[in-house]
Coordinates of N, CA and C in Angstrom, one line a residue:
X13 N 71.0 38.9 27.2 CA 69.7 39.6 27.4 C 68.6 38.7 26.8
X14 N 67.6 38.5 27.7 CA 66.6 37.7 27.2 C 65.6 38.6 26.4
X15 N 65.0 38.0 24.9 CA 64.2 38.6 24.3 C 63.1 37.8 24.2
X16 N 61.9 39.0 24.3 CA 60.8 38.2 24.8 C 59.9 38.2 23.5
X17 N 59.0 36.8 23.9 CA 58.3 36.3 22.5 C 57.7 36.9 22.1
X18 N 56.7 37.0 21.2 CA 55.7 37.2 21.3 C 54.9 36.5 20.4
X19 N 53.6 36.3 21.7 CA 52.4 35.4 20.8 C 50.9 35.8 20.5
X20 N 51.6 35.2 18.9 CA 50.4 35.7 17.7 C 48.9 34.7 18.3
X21 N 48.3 35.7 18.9 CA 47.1 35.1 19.2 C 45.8 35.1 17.8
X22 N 45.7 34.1 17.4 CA 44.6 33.8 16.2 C 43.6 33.7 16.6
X23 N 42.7 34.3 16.1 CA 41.2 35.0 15.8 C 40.3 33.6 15.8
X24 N 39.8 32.7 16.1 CA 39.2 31.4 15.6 C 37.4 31.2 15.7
X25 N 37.0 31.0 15.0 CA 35.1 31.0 15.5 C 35.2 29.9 15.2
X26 N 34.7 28.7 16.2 CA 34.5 27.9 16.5 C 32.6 27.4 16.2
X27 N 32.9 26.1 15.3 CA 31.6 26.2 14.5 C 31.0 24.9 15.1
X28 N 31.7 24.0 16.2 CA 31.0 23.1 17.0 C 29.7 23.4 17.8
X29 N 29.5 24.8 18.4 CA 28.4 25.2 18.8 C 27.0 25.6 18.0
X30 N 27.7 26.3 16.7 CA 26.9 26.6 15.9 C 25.9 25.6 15.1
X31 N 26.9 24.3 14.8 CA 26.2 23.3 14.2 C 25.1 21.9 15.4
X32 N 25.4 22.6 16.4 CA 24.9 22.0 17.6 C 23.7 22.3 17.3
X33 N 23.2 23.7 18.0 CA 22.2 24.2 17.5 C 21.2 23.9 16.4
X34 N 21.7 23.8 15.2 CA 21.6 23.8 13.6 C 20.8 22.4 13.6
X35 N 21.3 21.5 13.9 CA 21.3 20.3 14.5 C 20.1 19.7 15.3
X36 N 20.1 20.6 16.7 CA 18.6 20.1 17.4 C 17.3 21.0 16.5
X37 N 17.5 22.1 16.2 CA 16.5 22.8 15.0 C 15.9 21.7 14.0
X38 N 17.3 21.6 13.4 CA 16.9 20.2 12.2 C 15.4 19.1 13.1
X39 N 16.2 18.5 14.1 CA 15.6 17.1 14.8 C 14.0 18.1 15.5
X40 N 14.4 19.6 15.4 CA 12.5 19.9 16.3 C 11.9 19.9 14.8
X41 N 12.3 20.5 13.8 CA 11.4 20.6 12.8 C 11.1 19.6 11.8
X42 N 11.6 18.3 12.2 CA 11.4 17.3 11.6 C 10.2 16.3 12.7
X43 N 10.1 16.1 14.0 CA 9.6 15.5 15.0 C 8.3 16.4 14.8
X44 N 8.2 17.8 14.8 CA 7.0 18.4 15.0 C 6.6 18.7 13.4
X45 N 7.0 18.5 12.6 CA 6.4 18.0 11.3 C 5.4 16.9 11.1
X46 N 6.2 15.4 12.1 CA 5.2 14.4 11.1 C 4.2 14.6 12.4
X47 N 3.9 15.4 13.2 CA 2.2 15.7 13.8 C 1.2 16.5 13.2
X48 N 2.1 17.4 12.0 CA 1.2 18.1 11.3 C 0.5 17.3 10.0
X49 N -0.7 17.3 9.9 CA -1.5 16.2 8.8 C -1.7 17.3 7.3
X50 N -1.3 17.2 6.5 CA -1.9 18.1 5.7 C -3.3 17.7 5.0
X51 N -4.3 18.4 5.4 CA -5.9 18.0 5.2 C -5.9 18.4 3.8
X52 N -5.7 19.1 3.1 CA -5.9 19.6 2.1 C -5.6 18.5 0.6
X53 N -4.9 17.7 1.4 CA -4.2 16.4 0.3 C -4.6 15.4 0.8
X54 N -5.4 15.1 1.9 CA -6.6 14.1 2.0 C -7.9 13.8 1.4
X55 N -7.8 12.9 0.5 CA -8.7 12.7 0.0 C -9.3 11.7 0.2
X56 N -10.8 11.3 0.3 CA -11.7 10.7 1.0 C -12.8 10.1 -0.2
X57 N -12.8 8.8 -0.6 CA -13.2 9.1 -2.2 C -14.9 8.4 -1.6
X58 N -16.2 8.5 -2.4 CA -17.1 7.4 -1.6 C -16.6 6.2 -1.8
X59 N -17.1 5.1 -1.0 CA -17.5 3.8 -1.1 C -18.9 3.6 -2.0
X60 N -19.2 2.5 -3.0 CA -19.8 2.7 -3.4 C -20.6 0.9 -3.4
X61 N -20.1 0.2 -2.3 CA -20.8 -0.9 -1.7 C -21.8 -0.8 -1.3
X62 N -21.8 0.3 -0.3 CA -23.5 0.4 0.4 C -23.9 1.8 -0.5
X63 N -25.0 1.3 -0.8 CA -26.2 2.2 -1.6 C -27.2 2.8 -0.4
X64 N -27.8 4.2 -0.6 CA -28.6 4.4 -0.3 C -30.3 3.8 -0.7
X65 N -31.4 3.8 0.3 CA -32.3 3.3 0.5 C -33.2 4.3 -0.4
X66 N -33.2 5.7 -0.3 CA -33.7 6.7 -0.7 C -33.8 6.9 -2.4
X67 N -34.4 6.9 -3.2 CA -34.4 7.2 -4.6 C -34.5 8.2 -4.8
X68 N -33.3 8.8 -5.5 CA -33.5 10.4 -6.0 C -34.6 11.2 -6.7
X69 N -34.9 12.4 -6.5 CA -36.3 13.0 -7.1 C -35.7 13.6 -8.3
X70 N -34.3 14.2 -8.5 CA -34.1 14.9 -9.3 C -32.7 14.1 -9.9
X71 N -32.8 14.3 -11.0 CA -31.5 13.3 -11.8 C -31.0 14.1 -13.1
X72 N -29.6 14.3 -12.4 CA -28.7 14.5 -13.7 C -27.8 13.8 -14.0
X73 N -28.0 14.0 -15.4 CA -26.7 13.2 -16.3 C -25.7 13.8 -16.9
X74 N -24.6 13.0 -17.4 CA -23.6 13.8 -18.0 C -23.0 12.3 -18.8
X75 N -23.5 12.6 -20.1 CA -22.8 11.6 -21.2 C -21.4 12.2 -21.3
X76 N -20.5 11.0 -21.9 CA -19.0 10.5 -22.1 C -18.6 11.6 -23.3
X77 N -19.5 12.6 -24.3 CA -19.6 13.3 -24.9 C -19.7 14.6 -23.8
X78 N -20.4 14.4 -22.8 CA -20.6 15.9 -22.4 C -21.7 16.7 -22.1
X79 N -22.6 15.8 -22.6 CA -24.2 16.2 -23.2 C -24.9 16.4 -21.4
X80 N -25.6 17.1 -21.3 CA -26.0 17.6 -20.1 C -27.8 17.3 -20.5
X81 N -28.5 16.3 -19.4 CA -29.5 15.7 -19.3 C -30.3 15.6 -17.7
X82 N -31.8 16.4 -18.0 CA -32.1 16.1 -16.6 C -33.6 15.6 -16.4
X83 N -33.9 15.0 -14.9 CA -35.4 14.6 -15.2 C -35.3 14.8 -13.9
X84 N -36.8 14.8 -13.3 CA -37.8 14.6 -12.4 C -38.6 13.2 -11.7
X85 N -38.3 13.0 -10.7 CA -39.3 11.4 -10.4 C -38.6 10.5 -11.8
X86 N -39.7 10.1 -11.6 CA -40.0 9.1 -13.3 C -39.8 9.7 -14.5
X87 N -39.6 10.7 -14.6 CA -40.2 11.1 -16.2 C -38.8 10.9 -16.9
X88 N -39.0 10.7 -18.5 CA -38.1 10.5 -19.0 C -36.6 11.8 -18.9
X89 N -35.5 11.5 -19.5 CA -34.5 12.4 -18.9 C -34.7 13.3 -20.6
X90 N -34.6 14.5 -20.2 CA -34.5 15.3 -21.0 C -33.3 16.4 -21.3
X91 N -32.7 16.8 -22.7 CA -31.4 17.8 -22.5 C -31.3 18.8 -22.3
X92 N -30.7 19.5 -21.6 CA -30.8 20.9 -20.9 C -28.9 21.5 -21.7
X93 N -29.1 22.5 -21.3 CA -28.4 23.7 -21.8 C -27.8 23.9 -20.1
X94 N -26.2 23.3 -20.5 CA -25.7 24.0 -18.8 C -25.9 25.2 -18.0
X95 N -26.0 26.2 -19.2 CA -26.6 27.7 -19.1 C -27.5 27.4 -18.1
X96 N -28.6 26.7 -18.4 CA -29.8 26.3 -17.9 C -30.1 26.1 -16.9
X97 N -29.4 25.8 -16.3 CA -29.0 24.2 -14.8 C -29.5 24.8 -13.9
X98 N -28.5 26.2 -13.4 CA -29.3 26.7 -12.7 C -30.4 27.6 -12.4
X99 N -31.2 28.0 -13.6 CA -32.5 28.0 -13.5 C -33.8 27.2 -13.2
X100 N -33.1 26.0 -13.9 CA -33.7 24.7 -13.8 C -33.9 24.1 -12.3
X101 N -33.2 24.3 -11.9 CA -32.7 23.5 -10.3 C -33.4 24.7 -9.4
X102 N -33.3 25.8 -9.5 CA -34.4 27.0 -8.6 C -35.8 26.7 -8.9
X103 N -36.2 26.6 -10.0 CA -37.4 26.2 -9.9 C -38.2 24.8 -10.0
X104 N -37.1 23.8 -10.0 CA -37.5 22.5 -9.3 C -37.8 22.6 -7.7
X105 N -36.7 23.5 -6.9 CA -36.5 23.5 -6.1 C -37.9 24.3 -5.2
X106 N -38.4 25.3 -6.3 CA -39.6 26.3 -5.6 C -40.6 25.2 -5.9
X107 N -41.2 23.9 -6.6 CA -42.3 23.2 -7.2 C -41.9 21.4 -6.2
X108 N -41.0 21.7 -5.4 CA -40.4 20.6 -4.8 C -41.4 20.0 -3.6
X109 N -42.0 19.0 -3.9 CA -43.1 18.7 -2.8 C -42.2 17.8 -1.3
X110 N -41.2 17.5 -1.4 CA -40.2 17.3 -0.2 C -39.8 18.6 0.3
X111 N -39.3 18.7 1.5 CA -38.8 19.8 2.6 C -37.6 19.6 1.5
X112 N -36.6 19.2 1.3 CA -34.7 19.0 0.9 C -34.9 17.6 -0.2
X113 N -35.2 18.3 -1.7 CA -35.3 17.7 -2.5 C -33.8 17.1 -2.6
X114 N -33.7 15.7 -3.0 CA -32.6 15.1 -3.1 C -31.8 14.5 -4.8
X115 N -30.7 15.2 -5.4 CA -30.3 15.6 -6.6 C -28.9 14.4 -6.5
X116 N -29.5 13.4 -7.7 CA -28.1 12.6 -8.1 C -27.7 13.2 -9.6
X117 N -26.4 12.5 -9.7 CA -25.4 13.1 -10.7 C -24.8 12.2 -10.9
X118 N -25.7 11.5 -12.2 CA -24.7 10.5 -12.5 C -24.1 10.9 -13.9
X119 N -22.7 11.0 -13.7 CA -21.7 11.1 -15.0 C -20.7 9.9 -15.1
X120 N -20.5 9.7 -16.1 CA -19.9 9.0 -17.3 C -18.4 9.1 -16.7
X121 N -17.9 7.4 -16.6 CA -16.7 7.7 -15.9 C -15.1 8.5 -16.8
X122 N -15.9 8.9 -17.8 CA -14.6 9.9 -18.8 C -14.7 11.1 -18.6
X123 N -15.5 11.7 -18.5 CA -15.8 12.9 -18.2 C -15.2 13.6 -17.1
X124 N -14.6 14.7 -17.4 CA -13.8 16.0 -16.9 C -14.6 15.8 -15.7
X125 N -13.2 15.6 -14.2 CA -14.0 16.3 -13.0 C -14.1 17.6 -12.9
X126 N -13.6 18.4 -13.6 CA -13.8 19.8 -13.6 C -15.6 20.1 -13.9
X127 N -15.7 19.4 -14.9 CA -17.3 19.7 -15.1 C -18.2 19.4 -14.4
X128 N -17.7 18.3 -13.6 CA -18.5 17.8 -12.6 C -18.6 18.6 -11.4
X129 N -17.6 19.3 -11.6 CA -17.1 20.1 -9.9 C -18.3 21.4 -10.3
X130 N -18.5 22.0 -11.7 CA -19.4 22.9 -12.0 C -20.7 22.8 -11.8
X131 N -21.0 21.6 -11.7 CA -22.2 21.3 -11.7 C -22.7 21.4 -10.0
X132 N -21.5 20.6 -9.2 CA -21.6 21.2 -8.1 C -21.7 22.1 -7.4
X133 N -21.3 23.0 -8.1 CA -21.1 24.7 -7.3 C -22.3 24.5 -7.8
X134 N -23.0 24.7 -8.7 CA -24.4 25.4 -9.1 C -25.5 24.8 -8.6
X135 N -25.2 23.5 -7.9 CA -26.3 23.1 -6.5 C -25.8 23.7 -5.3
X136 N -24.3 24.5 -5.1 CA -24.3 24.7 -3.8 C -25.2 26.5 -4.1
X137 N -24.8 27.1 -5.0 CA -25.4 28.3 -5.3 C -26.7 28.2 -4.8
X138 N -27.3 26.9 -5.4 CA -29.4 27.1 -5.1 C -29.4 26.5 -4.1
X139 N -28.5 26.4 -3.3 CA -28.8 25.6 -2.3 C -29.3 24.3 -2.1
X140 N -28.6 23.5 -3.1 CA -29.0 22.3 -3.5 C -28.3 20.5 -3.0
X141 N -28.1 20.4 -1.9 CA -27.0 19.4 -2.6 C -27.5 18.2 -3.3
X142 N -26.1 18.0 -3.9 CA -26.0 17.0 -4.9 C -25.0 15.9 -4.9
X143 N -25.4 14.8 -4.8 CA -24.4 13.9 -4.7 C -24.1 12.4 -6.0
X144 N -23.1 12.6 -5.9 CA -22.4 11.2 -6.8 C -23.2 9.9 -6.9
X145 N -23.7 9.6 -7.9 CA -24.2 8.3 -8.2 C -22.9 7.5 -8.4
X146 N -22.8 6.2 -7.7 CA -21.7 5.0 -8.4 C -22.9 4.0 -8.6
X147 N -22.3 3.1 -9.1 CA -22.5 1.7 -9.5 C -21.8 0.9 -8.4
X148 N -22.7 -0.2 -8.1 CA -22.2 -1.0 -7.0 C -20.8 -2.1 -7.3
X149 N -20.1 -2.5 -6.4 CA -18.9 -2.9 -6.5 C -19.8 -4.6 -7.2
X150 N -18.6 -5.0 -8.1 CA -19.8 -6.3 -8.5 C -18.3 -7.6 -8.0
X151 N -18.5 -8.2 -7.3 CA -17.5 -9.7 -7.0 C -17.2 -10.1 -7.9
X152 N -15.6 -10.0 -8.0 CA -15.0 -10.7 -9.0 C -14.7 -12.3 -8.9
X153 N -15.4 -13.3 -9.1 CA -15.3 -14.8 -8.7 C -15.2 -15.6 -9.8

């Protein structure tokens, strides 16, 4: 009498397809990655070769101390109270005989860019802009 087999059929998940997949995912999200630019970690610093033609009406300073100093045209630079700044800068701005009075900032290359950044919000507040004084690049020969 023939006795019959029987066969243990095993259960198997086959992980060749799954890593296929896994795989081309990997290669989209790496290909469509380096087209994304992240702007936010671009930083664009001035050039400070070419100078403007324009001489500033309004001038602030910022000593390597911290000391906060402003003037008008010609006149000598006088110290102000940061408190101050923007009071100061509104009513430069209402006594301003140009249409878009023009505001440099020259600080002292030690000094906190954070303070610097403060200074800028409180010309964007009065509606002021303000931009970076450098020193020109000098040839090193």
């Amino acid at each position: 009498m023939a006795l019959k087999r029987q066969h243990n059929m095993m259960a198997a998940f086959s992980m060749a397809s799954m890593t296929d997949v896994i795989f081309l995912l990997l290669i989209f999200f790496m290909v469509t990655s380096t087209y994304i630019f992240p702007t936010a970690l671009e930083v664009n610093l001035p050039q400070s070769s070419q100078q403007t033609t324009k001489k500033p009406s309004i001038r602030i300073a910022i000593d390597a101390e911290g000391n906060l100093s402003t003037a008008v045209g010609d006149a000598e630079r006088q110290p102000m109270d940061p408190a101050e700044l923007k009071t100061w800068l509104m009513l430069v701005k209402e006594n301003a005989t140009e249409e878009e009075p023009t505001v440099a900032l020259y600080a002292d290359e030690t000094v906190a860019y954070g303070e610097i950044v403060k200074i800028l919000n409180v010309g964007a507040e009065v509606d002021i802009p303000i931009v970076l004084a450098t020193k020109p690049i000098r040839d090193k020969q």
